[in-house]
Coordinates of C-alpha atoms and ligand atoms in Angstrom, one line a residue:
Chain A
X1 CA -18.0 32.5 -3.9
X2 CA -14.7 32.3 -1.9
X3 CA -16.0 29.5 0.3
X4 CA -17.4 27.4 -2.9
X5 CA -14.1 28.4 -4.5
X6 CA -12.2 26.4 -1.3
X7 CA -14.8 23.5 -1.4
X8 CA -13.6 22.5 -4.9
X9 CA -10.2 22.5 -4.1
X10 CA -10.3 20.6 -1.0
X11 CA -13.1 18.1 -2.2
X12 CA -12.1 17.9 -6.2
X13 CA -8.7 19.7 -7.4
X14 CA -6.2 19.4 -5.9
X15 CA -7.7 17.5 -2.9
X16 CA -9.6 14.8 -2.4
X17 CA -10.6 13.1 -5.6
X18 CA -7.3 14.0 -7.5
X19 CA -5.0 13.1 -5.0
X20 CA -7.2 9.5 -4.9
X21 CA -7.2 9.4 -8.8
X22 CA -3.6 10.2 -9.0
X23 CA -2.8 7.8 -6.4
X24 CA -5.0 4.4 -7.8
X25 CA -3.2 5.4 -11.0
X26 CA 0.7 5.6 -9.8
X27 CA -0.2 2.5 -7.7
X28 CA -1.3 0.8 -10.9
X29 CA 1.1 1.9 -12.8
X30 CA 3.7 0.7 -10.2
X31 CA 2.7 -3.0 -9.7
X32 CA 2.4 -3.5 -13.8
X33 CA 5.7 -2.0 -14.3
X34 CA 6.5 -4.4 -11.1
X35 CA 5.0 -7.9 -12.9
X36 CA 6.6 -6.8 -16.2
X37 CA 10.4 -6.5 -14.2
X38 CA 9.7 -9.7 -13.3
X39 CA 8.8 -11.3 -16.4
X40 CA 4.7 -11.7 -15.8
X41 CA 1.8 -10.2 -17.1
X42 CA 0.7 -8.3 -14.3
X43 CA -3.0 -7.5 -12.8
X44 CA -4.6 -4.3 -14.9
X45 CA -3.9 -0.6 -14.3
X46 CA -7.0 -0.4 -12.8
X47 CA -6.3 -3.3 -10.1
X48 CA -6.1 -1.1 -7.1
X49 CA -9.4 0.7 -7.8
X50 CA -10.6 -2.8 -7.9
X51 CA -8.7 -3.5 -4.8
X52 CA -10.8 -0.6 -3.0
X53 CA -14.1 -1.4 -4.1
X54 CA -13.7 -5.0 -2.7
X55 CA -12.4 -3.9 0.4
X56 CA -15.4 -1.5 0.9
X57 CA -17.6 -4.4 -0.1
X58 CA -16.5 -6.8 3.1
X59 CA -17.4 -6.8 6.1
X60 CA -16.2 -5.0 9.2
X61 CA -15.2 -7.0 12.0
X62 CA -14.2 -5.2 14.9
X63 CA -12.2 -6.6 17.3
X64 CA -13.4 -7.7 21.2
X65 CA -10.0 -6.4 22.6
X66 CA -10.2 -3.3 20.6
X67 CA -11.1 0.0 21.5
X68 CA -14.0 0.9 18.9
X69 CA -13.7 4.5 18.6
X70 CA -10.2 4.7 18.3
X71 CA -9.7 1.6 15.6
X72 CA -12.6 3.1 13.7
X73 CA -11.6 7.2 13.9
X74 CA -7.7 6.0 12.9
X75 CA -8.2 5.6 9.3
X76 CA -10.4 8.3 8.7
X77 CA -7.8 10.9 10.0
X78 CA -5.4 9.4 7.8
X79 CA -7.2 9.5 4.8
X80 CA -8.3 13.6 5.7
X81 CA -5.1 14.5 6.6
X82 CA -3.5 13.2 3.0
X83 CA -6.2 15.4 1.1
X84 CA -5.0 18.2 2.9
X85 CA -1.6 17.8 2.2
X86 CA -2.3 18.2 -1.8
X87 CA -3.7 21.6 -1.5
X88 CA -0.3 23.3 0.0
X89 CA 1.9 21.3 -2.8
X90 CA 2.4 23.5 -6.2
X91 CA 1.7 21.7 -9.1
X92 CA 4.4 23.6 -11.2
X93 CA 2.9 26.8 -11.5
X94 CA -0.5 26.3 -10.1
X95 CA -1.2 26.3 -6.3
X96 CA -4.3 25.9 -3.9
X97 CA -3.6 27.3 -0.7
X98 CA -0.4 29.1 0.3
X99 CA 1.2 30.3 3.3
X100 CA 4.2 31.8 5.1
X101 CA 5.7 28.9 5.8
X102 CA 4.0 25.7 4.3
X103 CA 7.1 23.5 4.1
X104 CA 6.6 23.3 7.9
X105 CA 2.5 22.3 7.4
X106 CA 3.5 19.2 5.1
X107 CA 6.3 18.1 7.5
X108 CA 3.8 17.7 10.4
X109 CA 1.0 16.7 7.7
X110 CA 2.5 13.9 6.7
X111 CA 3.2 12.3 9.7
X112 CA 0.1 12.3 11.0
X113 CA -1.1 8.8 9.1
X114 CA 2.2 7.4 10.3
X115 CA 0.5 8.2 13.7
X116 CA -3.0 7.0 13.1
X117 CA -1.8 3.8 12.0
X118 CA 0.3 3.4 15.2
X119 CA -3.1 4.5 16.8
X120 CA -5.2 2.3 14.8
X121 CA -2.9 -0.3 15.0
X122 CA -2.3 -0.1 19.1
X123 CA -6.1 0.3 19.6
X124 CA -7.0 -3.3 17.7
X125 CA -5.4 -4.5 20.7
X126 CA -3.1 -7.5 18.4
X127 CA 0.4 -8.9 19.3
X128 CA 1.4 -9.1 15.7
X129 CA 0.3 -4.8 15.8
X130 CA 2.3 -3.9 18.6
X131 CA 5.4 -5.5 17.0
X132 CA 4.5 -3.5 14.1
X133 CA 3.6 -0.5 16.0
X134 CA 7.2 -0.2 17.1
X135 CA 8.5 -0.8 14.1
X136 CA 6.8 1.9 12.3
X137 CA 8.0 4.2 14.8
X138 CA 11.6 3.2 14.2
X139 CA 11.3 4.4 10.6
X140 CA 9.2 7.5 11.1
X141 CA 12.3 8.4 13.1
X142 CA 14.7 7.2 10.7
X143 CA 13.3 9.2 7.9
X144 CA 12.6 12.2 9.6
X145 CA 15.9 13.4 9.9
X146 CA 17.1 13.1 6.6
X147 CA 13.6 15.1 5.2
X148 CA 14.1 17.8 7.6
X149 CA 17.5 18.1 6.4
X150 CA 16.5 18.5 2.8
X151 CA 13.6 20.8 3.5
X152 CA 16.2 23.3 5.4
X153 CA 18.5 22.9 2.5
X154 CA 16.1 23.6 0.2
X155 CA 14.8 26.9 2.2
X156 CA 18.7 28.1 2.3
X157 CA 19.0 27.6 -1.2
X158 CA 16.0 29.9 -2.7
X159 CA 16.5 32.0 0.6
X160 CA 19.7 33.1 0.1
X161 CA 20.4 34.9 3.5
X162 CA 17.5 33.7 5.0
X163 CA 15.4 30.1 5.5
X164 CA 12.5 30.6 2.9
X165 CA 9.9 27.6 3.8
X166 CA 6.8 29.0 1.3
X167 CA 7.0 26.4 -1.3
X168 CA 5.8 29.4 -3.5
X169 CA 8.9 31.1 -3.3
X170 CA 10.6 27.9 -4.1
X171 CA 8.3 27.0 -7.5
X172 CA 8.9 31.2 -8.7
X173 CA 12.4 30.6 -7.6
X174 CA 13.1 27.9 -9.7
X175 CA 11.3 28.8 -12.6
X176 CA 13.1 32.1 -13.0
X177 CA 16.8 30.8 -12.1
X178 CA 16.2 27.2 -13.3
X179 CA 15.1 23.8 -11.5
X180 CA 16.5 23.1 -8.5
X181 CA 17.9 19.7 -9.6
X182 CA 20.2 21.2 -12.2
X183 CA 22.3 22.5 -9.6
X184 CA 25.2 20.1 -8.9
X185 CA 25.0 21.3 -5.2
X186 CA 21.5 20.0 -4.5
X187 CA 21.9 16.4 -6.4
X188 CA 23.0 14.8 -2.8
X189 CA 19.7 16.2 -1.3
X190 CA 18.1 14.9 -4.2
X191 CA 19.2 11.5 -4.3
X192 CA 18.3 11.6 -0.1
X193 CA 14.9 12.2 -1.3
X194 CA 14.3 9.8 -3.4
X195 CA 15.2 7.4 -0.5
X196 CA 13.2 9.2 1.8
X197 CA 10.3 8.5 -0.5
X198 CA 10.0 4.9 0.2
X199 CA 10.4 4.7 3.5
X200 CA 7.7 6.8 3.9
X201 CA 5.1 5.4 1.4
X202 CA 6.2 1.7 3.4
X203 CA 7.7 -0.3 -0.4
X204 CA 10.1 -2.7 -0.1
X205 CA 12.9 -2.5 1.2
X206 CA 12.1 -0.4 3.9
X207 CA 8.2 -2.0 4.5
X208 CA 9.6 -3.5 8.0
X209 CA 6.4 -2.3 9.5
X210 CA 3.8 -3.7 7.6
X211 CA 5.6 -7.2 6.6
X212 CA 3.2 -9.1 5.7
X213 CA 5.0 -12.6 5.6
X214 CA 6.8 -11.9 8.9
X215 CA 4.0 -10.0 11.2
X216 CA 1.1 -10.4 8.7
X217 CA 0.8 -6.4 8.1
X218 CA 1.6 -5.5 11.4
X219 CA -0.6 -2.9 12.5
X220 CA -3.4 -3.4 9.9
X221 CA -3.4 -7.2 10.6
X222 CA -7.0 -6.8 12.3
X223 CA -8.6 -4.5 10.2
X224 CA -11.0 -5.7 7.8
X225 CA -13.6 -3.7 5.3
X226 CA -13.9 -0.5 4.5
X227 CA -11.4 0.8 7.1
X228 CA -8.9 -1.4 5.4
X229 CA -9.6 0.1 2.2
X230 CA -9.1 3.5 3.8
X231 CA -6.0 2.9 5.0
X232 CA -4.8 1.1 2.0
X233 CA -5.7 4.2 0.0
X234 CA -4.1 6.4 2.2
X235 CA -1.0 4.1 1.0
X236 CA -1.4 5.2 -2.6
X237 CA -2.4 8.7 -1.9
X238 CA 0.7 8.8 0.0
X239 CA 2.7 7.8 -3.3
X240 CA 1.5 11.0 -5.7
X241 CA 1.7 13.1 -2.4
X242 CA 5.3 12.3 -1.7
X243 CA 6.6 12.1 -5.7
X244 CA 4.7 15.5 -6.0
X245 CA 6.7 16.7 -3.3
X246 CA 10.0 15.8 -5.0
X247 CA 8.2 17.7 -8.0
X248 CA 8.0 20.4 -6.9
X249 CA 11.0 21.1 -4.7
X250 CA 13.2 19.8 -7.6
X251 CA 11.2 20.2 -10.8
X252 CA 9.7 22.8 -10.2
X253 CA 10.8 25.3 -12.7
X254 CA 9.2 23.7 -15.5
X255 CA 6.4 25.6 -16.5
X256 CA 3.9 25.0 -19.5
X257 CA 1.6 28.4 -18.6
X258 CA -1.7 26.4 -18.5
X259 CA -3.4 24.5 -15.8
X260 CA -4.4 21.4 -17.4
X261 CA -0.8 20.9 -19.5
X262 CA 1.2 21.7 -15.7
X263 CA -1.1 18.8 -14.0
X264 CA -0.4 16.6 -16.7
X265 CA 3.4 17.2 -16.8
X266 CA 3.6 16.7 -13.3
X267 CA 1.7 13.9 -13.1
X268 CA 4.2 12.6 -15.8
X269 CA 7.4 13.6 -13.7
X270 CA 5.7 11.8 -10.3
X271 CA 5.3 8.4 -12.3
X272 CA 8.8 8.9 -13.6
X273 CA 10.4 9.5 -9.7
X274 CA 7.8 6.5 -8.8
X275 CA 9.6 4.4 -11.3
X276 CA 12.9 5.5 -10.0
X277 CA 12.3 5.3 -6.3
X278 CA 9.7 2.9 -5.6
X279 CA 8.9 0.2 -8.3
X280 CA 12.8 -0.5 -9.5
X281 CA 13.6 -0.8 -5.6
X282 CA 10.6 -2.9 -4.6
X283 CA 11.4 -5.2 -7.9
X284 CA 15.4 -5.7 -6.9
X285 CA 15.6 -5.5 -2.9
X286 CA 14.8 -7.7 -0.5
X287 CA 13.4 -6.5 3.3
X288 CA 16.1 -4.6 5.5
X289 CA 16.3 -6.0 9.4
X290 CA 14.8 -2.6 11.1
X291 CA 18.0 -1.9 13.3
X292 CA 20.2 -2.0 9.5
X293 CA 16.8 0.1 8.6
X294 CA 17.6 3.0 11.3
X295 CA 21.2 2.9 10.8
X296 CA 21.3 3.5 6.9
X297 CA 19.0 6.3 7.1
X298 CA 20.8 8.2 9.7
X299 CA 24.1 7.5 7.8
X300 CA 24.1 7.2 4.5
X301 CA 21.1 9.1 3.6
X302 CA 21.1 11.6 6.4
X303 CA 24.8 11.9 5.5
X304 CA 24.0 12.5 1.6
X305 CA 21.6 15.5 2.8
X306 CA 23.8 17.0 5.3
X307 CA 26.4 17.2 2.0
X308 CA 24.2 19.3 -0.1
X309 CA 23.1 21.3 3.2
X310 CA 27.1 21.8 3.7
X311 CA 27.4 22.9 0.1
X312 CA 24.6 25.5 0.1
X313 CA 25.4 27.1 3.2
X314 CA 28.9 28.0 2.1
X315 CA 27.4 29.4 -1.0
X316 CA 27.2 26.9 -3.8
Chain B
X1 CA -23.5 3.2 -9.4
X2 CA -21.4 2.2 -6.6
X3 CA -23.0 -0.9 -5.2
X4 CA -22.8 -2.4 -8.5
X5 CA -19.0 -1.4 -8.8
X6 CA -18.6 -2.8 -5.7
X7 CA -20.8 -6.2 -6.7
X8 CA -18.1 -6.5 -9.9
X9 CA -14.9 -5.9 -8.1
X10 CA -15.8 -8.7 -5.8
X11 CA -14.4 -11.3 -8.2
X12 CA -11.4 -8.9 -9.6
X13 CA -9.6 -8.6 -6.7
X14 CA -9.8 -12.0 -4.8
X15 CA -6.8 -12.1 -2.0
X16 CA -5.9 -15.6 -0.8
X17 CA -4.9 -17.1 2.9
X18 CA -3.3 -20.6 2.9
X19 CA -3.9 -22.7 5.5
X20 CA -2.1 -25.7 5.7
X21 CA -4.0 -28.6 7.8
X22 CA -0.7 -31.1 7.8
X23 CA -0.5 -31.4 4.2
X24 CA 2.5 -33.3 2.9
X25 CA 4.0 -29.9 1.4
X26 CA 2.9 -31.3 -2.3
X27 CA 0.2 -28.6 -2.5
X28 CA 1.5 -25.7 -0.8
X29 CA 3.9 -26.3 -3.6
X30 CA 2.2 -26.3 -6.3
X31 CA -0.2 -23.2 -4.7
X32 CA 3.4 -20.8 -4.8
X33 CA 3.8 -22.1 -8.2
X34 CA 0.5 -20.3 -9.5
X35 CA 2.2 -17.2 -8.2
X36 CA 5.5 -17.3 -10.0
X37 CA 6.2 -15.8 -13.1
X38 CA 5.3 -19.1 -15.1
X39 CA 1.3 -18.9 -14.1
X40 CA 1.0 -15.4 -12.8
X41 CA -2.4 -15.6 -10.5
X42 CA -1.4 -11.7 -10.1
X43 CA -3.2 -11.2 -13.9
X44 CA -6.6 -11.9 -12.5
X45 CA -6.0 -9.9 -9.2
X46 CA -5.2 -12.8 -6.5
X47 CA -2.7 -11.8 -4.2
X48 CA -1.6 -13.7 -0.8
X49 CA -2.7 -11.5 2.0
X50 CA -0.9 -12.1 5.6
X51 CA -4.0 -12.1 7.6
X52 CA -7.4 -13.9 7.7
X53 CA -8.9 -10.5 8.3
X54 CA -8.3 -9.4 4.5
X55 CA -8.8 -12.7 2.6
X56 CA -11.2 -13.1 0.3
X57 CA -10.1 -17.0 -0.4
X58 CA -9.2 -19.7 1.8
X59 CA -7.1 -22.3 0.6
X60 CA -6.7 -25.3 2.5
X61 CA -4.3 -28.0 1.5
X62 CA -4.1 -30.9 3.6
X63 CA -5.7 -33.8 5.7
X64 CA -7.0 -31.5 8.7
X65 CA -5.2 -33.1 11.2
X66 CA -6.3 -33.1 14.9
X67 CA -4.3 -30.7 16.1
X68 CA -5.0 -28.3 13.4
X69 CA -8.5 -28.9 13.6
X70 CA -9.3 -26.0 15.4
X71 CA -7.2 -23.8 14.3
X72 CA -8.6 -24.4 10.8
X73 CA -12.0 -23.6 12.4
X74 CA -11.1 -20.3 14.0
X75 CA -9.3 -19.0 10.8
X76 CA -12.4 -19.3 8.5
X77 CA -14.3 -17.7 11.2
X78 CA -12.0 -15.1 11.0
X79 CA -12.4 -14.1 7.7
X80 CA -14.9 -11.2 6.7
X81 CA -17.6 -12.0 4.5
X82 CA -18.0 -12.7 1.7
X83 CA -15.2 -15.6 1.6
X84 CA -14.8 -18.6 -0.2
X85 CA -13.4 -22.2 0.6
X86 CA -11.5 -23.9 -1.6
X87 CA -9.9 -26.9 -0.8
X88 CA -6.7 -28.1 -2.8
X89 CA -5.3 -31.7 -3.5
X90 CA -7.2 -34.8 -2.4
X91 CA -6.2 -34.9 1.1
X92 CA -9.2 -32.1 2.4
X93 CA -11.3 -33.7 0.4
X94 CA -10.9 -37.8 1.1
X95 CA -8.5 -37.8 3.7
X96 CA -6.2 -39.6 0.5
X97 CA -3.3 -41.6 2.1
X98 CA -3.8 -40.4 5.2
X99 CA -7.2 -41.4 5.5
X100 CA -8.6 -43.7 8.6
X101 CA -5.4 -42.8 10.5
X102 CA -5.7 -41.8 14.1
X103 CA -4.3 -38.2 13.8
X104 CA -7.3 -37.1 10.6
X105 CA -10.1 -35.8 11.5
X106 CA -11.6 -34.7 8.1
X107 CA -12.9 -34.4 5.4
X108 CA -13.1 -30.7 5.0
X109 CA -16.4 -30.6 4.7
X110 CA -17.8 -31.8 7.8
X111 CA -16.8 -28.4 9.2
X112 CA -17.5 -25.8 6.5
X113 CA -18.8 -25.4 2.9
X114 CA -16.5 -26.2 0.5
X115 CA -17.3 -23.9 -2.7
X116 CA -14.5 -25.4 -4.9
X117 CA -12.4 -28.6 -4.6
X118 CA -9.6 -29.0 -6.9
X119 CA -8.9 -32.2 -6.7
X120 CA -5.3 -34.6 -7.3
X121 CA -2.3 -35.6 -5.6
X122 CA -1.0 -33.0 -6.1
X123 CA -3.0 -31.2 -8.5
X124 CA -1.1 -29.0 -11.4
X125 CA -1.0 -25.4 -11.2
X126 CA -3.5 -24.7 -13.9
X127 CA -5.9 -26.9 -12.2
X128 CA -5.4 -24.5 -8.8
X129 CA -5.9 -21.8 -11.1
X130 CA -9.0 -22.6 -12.8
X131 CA -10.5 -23.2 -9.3
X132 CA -9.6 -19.9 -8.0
X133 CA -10.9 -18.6 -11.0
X134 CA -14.1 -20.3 -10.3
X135 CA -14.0 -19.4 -6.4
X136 CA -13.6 -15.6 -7.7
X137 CA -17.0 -16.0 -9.8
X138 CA -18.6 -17.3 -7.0
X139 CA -17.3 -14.7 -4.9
X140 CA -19.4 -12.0 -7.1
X141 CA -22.3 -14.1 -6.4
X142 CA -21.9 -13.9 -3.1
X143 CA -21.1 -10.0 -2.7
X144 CA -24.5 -9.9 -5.2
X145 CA -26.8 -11.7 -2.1
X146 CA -25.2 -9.7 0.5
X147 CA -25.7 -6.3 -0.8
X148 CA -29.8 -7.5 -1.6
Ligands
SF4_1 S1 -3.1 -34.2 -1.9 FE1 -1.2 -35.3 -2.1 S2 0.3 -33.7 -2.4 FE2 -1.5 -32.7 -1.6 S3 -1.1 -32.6 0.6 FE3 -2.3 -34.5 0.2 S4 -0.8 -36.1 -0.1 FE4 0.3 -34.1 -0.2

């Protein structure tokens, strides 16, 4: 029972097919909203579904230079490791799979398709993917900082006394002493999230890795066919994984005391933070340099969650 | 269930590469023009990819000059199936103004399969459009007698 109990939530809800449902949908959502900013029509909602049936519909060329296993396995990881990552996020009150310290899980979860697409990318054995390759690294550094920040913050804050990473704690925390954004002292973390965000997902402004006008994708620019759509849906997965992060480590008081109504109002509050953080940015900024990249996160943005850190640890 | 999802999205989600053969510009004009605001090629799923490895479409504008003869070649055999040609403006086409010169080595078609040829000097938008349009249906077609 227990084990057919964990299948569903790692293959159905909340892994696999939700977090791919969820993720099609926000990236809909987000390049409509996108076309209609810019005075257009806009491709349909269900354009990225469409998007990933094509791609697994063309062929696969591989690559002389590249190193087969490697290029092939790359994608693959990066799409597993995302629907793990869904389990260990509470969606308001419901939650999957728990643990002592899960914060900690996510934070080396969701670097790991950062590093299968430097692997993927660096095993196709391209010019245009090394550039890339570095690039992506530059950013994985540059946003690292400032999440770690805020995760710590956020520990101290439910912790009191102590570091509390169980996200859990955090979602019972806030739902008996209010949402975590309501407190004046966490709105710098807050806003240092919502930068983090798309850095991480790769949107404009900070898509220096993947450019696709400068280094034509950079490290996807030889993959073709289904591991292209893999890694492409890794991109929107990463979108509901990363809003549903800022969910529930700022919304996450909210509760509605079924299962159903919670996933639907936090599906709702992810597409609002998407629209906040990724489509309004991607629709008025142009791409950063990557040095002007680095330096704005570990200022201005690392700077904004060291402020709130400062704040909660003398007792605000 | 899947194969056939697969057959359909073939011609919903058609990305383009552009490759210019020496063309006067004209085109490759009028081609970003479909993508503004104004025409919106977005609506019917066409986006500009920046490789050859995830295009669906190539455009090619232009007389195919000599020394972009081959790198023509090598692009389209870059390209995953299924893939379209479609050539834009006279010049792939006839070789227009350009044609008998000692630098042109076209038309287009002595090298590949054109599936659409819009043709003009330089054609209008909605003209492009309607033969990317075409080039998408054709593109179903295609996916249809691969997957047989
Ligand atoms: S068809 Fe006319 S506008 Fe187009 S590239 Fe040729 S000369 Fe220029």
């Amino acid at each position: 029972m227990i084990i057919l109990q964990y299948l569903f939530y790692i293959l159905i809800f909340p892994g696999a097919l939700f977090t791919i449902a969820a993720g099609l949908l926000l990236a809909g959502i987000d390049r409509k909203v996108i076309a209609h900013m810019q005075k257009r029509i806009g491709p349909p909602v269900a354009q990225p579904v469409y998007d990933f049936f094509k791609l697994l519909g063309k062929e696969t060329i591989i690559p002389a230079t590249a190193n087969r296993a490697a290029y092939l396995i790359a994608p693959v990881v990066s799409f597993v490791s995302l629907c793990i990552v869904m389990l260990f996020i509470p969606i308001l009150g419901f939650r999957a799979i728990g643990g002592a310290a899960d914060m900690i899980v996510i934070l080396y979860l969701i670097t790991i398709p950062g590093a299968a697409l430097i692997v993927g990318g660096a095993a196709s054995g391209s010019p245009f993917a090394g550039i890339g390759i570095s690039r992506e690294m530059v950013t994985m550094m540059a946003y690292e900082l400032p999440l770690v920040i805020i995760l710590l913050t956020v520990a101290k804050k439910v912790g009191g006394d102590m570091l509390i990473f169980d996200l859990g704690i955090v979602s019972a925390y806030q739902a008996q002493a209010g949402s975590l954004i309501t407190e004046w002292s966490m709105i710098p973390a807050a806003v240092a999230m919502l930068l983090v965000i798309p850095a991480e997902i790769g949107t404009q402004p900070f898509d220096v890795a993947e450019a696709e006008n400068e280094i034509c994708e950079g490290p996807l620019v030889e993959y073709s066919g289904s591991p292209l759509a893999l890694f492409k849906l890794s991109i929107n997965m990463k979108m509901i994984i990363m809003t549903g992060l800022f969910t529930a480590l700022f919304f996450g008081g909210i509760r509605t005391g079924f299962v159903i109504t919670d996933l639907i109002v936090f599906v709702l509050i992810s597409t609002a933070v998407m629209l906040v953080c990724i489509t309004t940015t991607h629709a008025i900024t142009a791409r950063l340099k990557i040095e002007h990249l680095f330096k704005f996160y570990w200022t201005v943005v690392a700077g904004l969650a060291l402020v709130s850190a400062v704040l909660v640890w003398i007792g605000l | 269930m899947i194969k056939k999802m697969i057959n359909k999205s073939a011609s919903k989600s058609p990305w383009l590469f552009h490759i210019n053969t020496g063309s006067c510009n004209g085109c490759d004009i009028e081609i970003v023009a479909c993508l503004t605001p104004r025409y919106d090629a977005e609506r019917f799923g066409f986006k500009l990819a920046g490789s050859p490895r995830h295009a669906d479409i190539l455009v090619v504008s232009g007389p195919i000059t000599v020394q972009s003869r081959d790198r023509l070649i090598r692009t389209i055999e870059q390209t995953p199936d299924p893939k379209c040609v479609v050539s834009v403006g006279s010049c792939p086409k006839s070789g227009n103004v350009f044609k008998g010169s000692y630098g042109i080595d076209g038309p287009l078609d002595k090298y590949v399969h054109v599936d659409v040829s819009v043709a003009g000097c330089t054609p209008k938008p909605e003209a492009i459009m309607e033969g990317l349009y075409k080039a998408a249906q054709i593109l179903e077609k295609k996916r249809e007698a691969m997957s047989k």
